[in-house]
Coordinates of N, CA, C and O in Angstrom, one line a residue:
X1 N 61.8 50.5 161.1 CA 61.5 51.6 160.4 C 63.0 52.3 160.1 O 64.0 52.1 160.7
X2 N 63.0 53.2 159.2 CA 64.1 53.9 158.8 C 64.4 55.0 159.9 O 63.4 55.3 160.6
X3 N 65.5 55.7 159.8 CA 65.7 56.7 160.8 C 64.7 57.8 161.0 O 64.5 58.4 161.9
X4 N 64.0 58.0 160.0 CA 62.9 59.1 159.9 C 61.7 58.4 160.0 O 60.7 59.1 159.9
X5 N 61.5 57.2 160.6 CA 60.4 56.5 160.8 C 59.3 56.4 159.7 O 58.2 56.5 159.6
X6 N 60.0 56.2 158.4 CA 59.3 56.2 157.1 C 59.6 54.9 156.6 O 60.7 54.1 156.9
X7 N 58.8 54.2 155.7 CA 59.1 53.1 154.8 C 60.2 53.4 153.9 O 60.4 54.6 153.3
X8 N 60.9 52.4 153.5 CA 62.1 52.6 152.5 C 61.5 52.2 151.1 O 61.1 51.2 151.0
X9 N 61.7 53.1 150.3 CA 61.2 52.9 148.8 C 62.3 52.0 148.3 O 63.5 52.2 148.3
X10 N 61.9 50.8 147.7 CA 62.9 49.8 147.1 C 63.0 50.2 145.6 O 62.2 50.8 145.1
X11 N 64.2 49.7 145.2 CA 64.5 50.1 143.9 C 63.9 49.3 142.8 O 64.6 49.1 141.7
X12 N 62.9 48.7 143.0 CA 62.1 47.9 142.0 C 60.6 48.1 142.2 O 60.2 48.6 143.2
X13 N 59.8 47.7 141.3 CA 58.4 47.8 141.3 C 57.7 46.5 141.5 O 58.5 45.4 141.3
X14 N 56.5 46.5 142.0 CA 55.8 45.2 142.1 C 55.3 44.9 140.7 O 55.6 45.4 139.7
X15 N 54.8 43.7 140.8 CA 54.2 43.1 139.5 C 53.1 44.0 138.8 O 53.1 44.0 137.5
X16 N 52.5 44.8 139.3 CA 51.5 45.8 138.9 C 52.2 47.0 138.7 O 51.4 48.0 138.2
X17 N 53.3 47.3 138.8 CA 54.1 48.5 138.4 C 54.1 49.6 139.6 O 54.6 50.7 139.4
X18 N 53.4 49.3 140.6 CA 53.4 50.1 141.9 C 54.7 50.0 142.7 O 55.2 49.0 142.7
X19 N 55.0 51.1 143.4 CA 56.2 51.0 144.1 C 56.2 50.0 145.3 O 55.1 49.6 145.8
X20 N 57.3 49.5 145.7 CA 57.6 48.6 146.7 C 58.3 49.3 147.9 O 59.1 50.0 147.6
X21 N 57.7 49.0 149.2 CA 58.5 49.6 150.4 C 58.9 48.5 151.4 O 58.4 47.4 151.3
X22 N 60.0 48.8 152.0 CA 60.4 48.1 153.2 C 60.2 48.7 154.5 O 60.7 49.9 154.6
X23 N 59.7 48.0 155.4 CA 59.7 48.5 156.8 C 60.6 47.6 157.6 O 60.2 46.5 158.1
X24 N 61.5 48.2 158.1 CA 62.4 47.4 159.0 C 63.5 48.4 159.7 O 63.9 49.4 159.1
X25 N 63.9 48.0 161.0 CA 65.0 48.8 161.5 C 66.3 48.2 161.3 O 67.4 48.9 161.4
X26 N 66.4 47.2 160.6 CA 67.5 46.5 160.3 C 68.1 47.0 158.8 O 67.6 46.5 157.8
X27 N 69.1 47.8 158.9 CA 69.7 48.2 157.6 C 70.8 47.3 157.0 O 71.2 47.4 155.8
X28 N 71.0 46.2 157.8 CA 71.9 45.1 157.2 C 71.2 43.8 157.0 O 71.9 42.9 156.7
X29 N 70.0 43.8 157.1 CA 69.2 42.5 156.7 C 69.3 42.2 155.3 O 69.7 43.0 154.5
X30 N 68.8 41.0 155.2 CA 68.8 40.5 153.5 C 68.3 41.5 152.6 O 68.7 41.8 151.6
X31 N 66.9 41.8 152.8 CA 66.3 42.8 152.0 C 67.0 44.1 151.8 O 67.0 44.7 150.7
X32 N 67.4 44.6 153.0 CA 68.1 45.9 152.9 C 69.4 45.8 152.0 O 69.7 46.7 151.2
X33 N 70.2 44.7 152.2 CA 71.3 44.5 151.4 C 71.1 44.2 149.9 O 71.7 44.9 149.2
X34 N 70.1 43.5 149.7 CA 69.6 43.4 148.3 C 69.2 44.7 147.6 O 69.6 44.9 146.5
X35 N 68.5 45.6 148.4 CA 68.1 46.9 147.8 C 69.3 47.7 147.6 O 69.5 48.4 146.6
X36 N 70.3 47.6 148.5 CA 71.6 48.4 148.3 C 72.3 47.9 147.2 O 72.8 48.8 146.3
X37 N 72.4 46.6 147.1 CA 73.1 46.2 145.8 C 72.4 46.4 144.6 O 73.0 46.8 143.6
X38 N 71.2 46.4 144.4 CA 70.4 46.8 143.3 C 70.5 48.2 143.1 O 70.7 48.6 141.8
X39 N 70.4 49.1 144.0 CA 70.7 50.5 143.7 C 72.1 50.8 143.1 O 72.1 51.4 142.1
X40 N 73.2 50.1 143.6 CA 74.5 50.3 143.0 C 74.5 49.7 141.6 O 75.1 50.4 140.9
X41 N 73.9 48.6 141.4 CA 73.9 48.2 140.0 C 73.1 49.2 139.0 O 73.6 49.4 137.9
X42 N 72.0 49.7 139.4 CA 71.3 50.6 138.7 C 71.9 51.8 138.4 O 72.1 52.4 137.2
X43 N 72.8 52.4 139.4 CA 73.5 53.5 139.4 C 74.8 53.4 138.3 O 75.0 54.1 137.4
X44 N 75.3 52.2 138.4 CA 76.4 51.8 137.5 C 76.0 51.6 136.1 O 76.7 52.1 135.2
X45 N 74.9 51.0 136.0 CA 74.3 50.9 134.6 C 73.9 52.1 133.9 O 74.3 52.5 132.8
X46 N 73.4 53.1 134.7 CA 73.1 54.3 134.2 C 74.4 55.2 133.8 O 74.4 55.8 132.8
X47 N 75.4 55.1 134.6 CA 76.7 55.7 134.2 C 77.2 55.1 132.9 O 77.6 55.9 132.2
X48 N 77.1 53.9 132.8 CA 77.7 53.2 131.6 C 76.7 53.5 130.4 O 77.4 53.9 129.2
X49 N 75.6 53.8 130.6 CA 74.6 54.2 129.5 C 74.8 55.7 129.0 O 74.9 56.0 127.8
X50 N 75.2 56.5 130.0 CA 75.6 57.9 129.6 C 76.8 57.9 128.7 O 76.8 58.6 127.8
X51 N 77.7 57.1 129.2 CA 79.0 57.0 128.4 C 78.5 56.5 127.0 O 79.1 57.0 126.0
X52 N 77.9 55.5 126.8 CA 77.3 54.9 125.6 C 76.6 56.0 124.7 O 76.8 56.1 123.5
X53 N 75.8 56.7 125.5 CA 74.9 57.7 124.7 C 75.8 58.8 124.1 O 75.5 59.2 122.9
X54 N 76.9 59.3 124.9 CA 77.9 60.2 124.3 C 78.4 59.7 123.0 O 78.4 60.3 122.0
X55 N 78.7 58.5 123.0 CA 79.5 57.7 121.8 C 78.3 57.8 120.7 O 78.7 58.2 119.5
X56 N 77.2 57.3 120.8 CA 76.1 57.3 119.9 C 75.7 58.7 119.5 O 75.6 59.0 118.0
X57 N 75.7 59.6 120.2 CA 75.3 61.1 119.8 C 76.4 61.8 119.0 O 76.2 62.5 118.2
X58 N 77.7 61.2 119.3 CA 78.8 61.9 118.5 C 79.1 61.2 117.1 O 79.9 61.7 116.3
X59 N 78.4 60.1 116.9 CA 78.7 59.3 115.7 C 77.6 59.9 114.7 O 76.4 59.9 115.0
X60 N 78.1 60.4 113.7 CA 77.2 61.2 112.5 C 76.3 60.2 111.9 O 75.3 60.8 111.4
X61 N 76.6 59.0 111.8 CA 75.8 58.1 111.1 C 74.6 57.4 111.9 O 74.0 56.6 111.3
X62 N 74.5 58.0 113.1 CA 73.4 57.3 113.8 C 72.1 57.6 113.4 O 71.7 58.7 113.0
X63 N 71.3 56.4 113.2 CA 70.1 56.8 112.6 C 68.8 56.9 113.6 O 69.1 56.7 114.8
X64 N 67.8 57.1 113.1 CA 66.7 57.5 114.1 C 66.2 56.3 114.9 O 65.7 56.4 116.0
X65 N 66.3 55.1 114.4 CA 65.9 53.8 115.2 C 66.9 53.8 116.3 O 66.5 53.3 117.4
X66 N 68.2 54.0 116.0 CA 69.2 54.0 117.1 C 68.9 55.0 118.1 O 69.1 54.7 119.4
X67 N 68.6 56.3 117.7 CA 68.2 57.3 118.7 C 67.0 56.9 119.4 O 67.0 57.3 120.6
X68 N 66.0 56.4 118.9 CA 64.8 55.9 119.6 C 65.2 54.9 120.7 O 64.7 54.9 121.8
X69 N 65.9 53.9 120.3 CA 66.4 52.7 121.3 C 67.1 53.4 122.3 O 67.0 53.1 123.5
X70 N 67.9 54.4 122.1 CA 68.8 54.9 123.1 C 67.9 55.7 124.0 O 68.1 55.7 125.3
X71 N 66.9 56.5 123.4 CA 66.1 57.1 124.4 C 65.2 56.5 125.1 O 65.1 56.8 126.4
X72 N 64.8 55.2 124.9 CA 64.1 54.3 125.7 C 64.8 53.9 126.8 O 64.6 53.8 127.9
X73 N 66.2 53.5 126.5 CA 67.1 53.0 127.5 C 67.3 54.3 128.5 O 67.4 53.9 129.7
X74 N 67.5 55.3 128.0 CA 68.0 56.5 128.8 C 66.7 56.8 129.8 O 66.9 57.1 131.1
X75 N 65.5 56.7 129.3 CA 64.2 57.0 130.1 C 64.2 55.8 131.2 O 64.1 56.2 132.4
X76 N 64.5 54.7 130.9 CA 64.4 53.6 132.0 C 65.6 53.8 132.9 O 65.2 53.5 134.2
X77 N 66.7 54.3 132.6 CA 67.8 54.6 133.4 C 67.6 55.7 134.5 O 67.7 55.6 135.6
X78 N 66.9 56.6 133.8 CA 66.6 57.9 134.5 C 65.5 57.7 135.5 O 65.5 58.0 136.7
X79 N 64.7 56.7 135.2 CA 63.5 56.3 136.0 C 64.1 55.5 137.3 O 63.8 56.0 138.5
X80 N 65.1 54.7 137.1 CA 65.8 54.0 138.2 C 66.5 54.9 139.1 O 66.3 54.8 140.3
X81 N 67.3 55.8 138.4 CA 68.2 56.8 139.2 C 67.2 57.8 140.0 O 67.7 58.0 141.2
X82 N 66.2 58.1 139.5 CA 65.2 58.9 140.3 C 64.6 58.2 141.5 O 64.5 58.7 142.6
X83 N 64.3 56.8 141.3 CA 63.8 56.0 142.3 C 64.9 56.0 143.5 O 64.6 56.1 144.7
X84 N 66.1 55.8 143.0 CA 67.3 55.6 144.0 C 67.4 57.0 144.8 O 67.6 56.9 146.0
X85 N 67.4 58.1 144.1 CA 67.5 59.4 144.7 C 66.4 59.8 145.7 O 66.7 60.1 146.7
X86 N 65.2 59.4 145.3 CA 64.0 59.5 146.3 C 64.2 58.7 147.4 O 64.0 59.2 148.5
X87 N 64.7 57.5 147.3 CA 64.7 56.4 148.4 C 65.8 57.0 149.4 O 65.6 57.1 150.5
X88 N 66.9 57.4 148.9 CA 68.1 57.8 149.6 C 67.7 59.1 150.3 O 68.0 59.4 151.4
X89 N 66.9 60.0 149.5 CA 66.7 61.4 150.1 C 65.6 61.2 151.3 O 65.8 61.8 152.3
X90 N 64.8 60.3 151.1 CA 64.0 59.9 152.2 C 64.5 59.5 153.5 O 64.1 59.6 154.7
X91 N 65.7 58.8 153.4 CA 66.4 58.2 154.5 C 67.3 59.2 155.2 O 68.0 58.8 156.2
X92 N 67.5 60.4 154.5 CA 68.4 61.5 155.1 C 67.9 62.0 156.3 O 66.6 62.1 156.4
X93 N 68.7 62.3 157.4 CA 68.0 62.9 158.5 C 67.6 64.3 158.3 O 68.0 65.0 157.3
X94 N 66.5 64.6 158.9 CA 65.8 66.1 158.5 C 66.8 67.1 159.1 O 67.1 67.0 160.2
X95 N 67.1 68.0 158.2 CA 68.2 69.0 158.8 C 67.4 70.0 159.7 O 66.4 70.1 159.6
X96 N 68.3 70.3 160.7 CA 67.6 71.3 161.7 C 67.9 72.8 161.0 O 68.9 73.1 160.4
X97 N 67.1 73.5 161.5 CA 67.1 75.0 161.0 C 68.3 75.7 161.6 O 68.7 75.4 162.6
X98 N 69.0 76.4 160.7 CA 70.2 77.1 161.1 C 69.9 78.4 161.6 O 69.0 79.1 161.3
X99 N 70.8 78.8 162.7 CA 70.7 80.0 163.3 C 71.3 81.2 162.7 O 70.9 82.3 162.7
X100 N 72.2 80.8 161.8 CA 73.0 81.8 161.0 C 72.2 81.8 159.5 O 71.4 81.1 159.2
X101 N 72.9 82.9 158.9 CA 72.3 83.1 157.5 C 72.2 81.8 156.6 O 73.3 81.2 156.8
X102 N 71.4 81.7 155.9 CA 71.4 80.5 154.9 C 71.1 81.0 153.6 O 70.2 82.1 153.4
X103 N 71.4 80.3 152.5 CA 71.1 80.4 151.1 C 69.8 79.8 150.8 O 69.9 78.3 150.9
X104 N 68.7 80.2 150.6 CA 67.4 79.5 150.3 C 67.4 79.0 149.0 O 66.5 78.3 148.7
X105 N 68.3 79.2 148.1 CA 68.4 78.7 146.8 C 69.7 78.4 146.6 O 70.5 79.1 145.7
X106 N 70.3 77.1 147.0 CA 71.6 76.7 146.6 C 71.8 76.4 145.2 O 70.8 76.0 144.7
X107 N 72.8 76.6 144.7 CA 73.2 76.1 143.3 C 74.0 75.0 143.1 O 75.0 75.0 144.1
X108 N 73.9 74.3 142.4 CA 74.8 73.1 142.0 C 75.8 73.5 141.2 O 75.5 74.1 140.0
X109 N 77.2 73.3 141.4 CA 78.1 73.7 140.4 C 77.9 72.8 139.1 O 77.6 71.7 139.1
X110 N 78.1 73.5 137.9 CA 77.7 73.0 136.7 C 78.8 71.8 136.6 O 78.5 70.8 135.7
X111 N 80.0 71.8 137.0 CA 80.9 70.8 136.9 C 80.4 69.5 137.5 O 80.8 68.4 137.1
X112 N 79.6 69.5 138.6 CA 79.2 68.3 139.1 C 78.1 67.5 138.2 O 77.9 66.4 138.4
X113 N 77.6 68.3 137.2 CA 76.7 67.6 136.2 C 77.4 66.9 135.1 O 76.8 66.2 134.2
X114 N 78.6 67.1 134.9 CA 79.4 66.6 133.8 C 80.0 65.2 134.0 O 80.0 64.8 135.0

């Protein structure tokens, strides 16, 4: 099991489109390493797609078919990135409540989104 005694969401779906999970204590086993590598590839592809999308959107001659294809690719990349984020978030240790004041509504710096 993962540190939180939960199944690890894998970065791919089963043949029927349902999520796949891994149950193991071994974070360096073959399937864990394959999942880590797949996540890294998916994140790299998403970053490259964002760069490509900026170029397509800045080109004034971009047609509707090109925009549609780009949208399909972006939706697929976003699906993969969300699955990676969900999987990694589930593996984070549960934070302990702080005895000091805390911000119940933290903000992400807008620069982090660029």
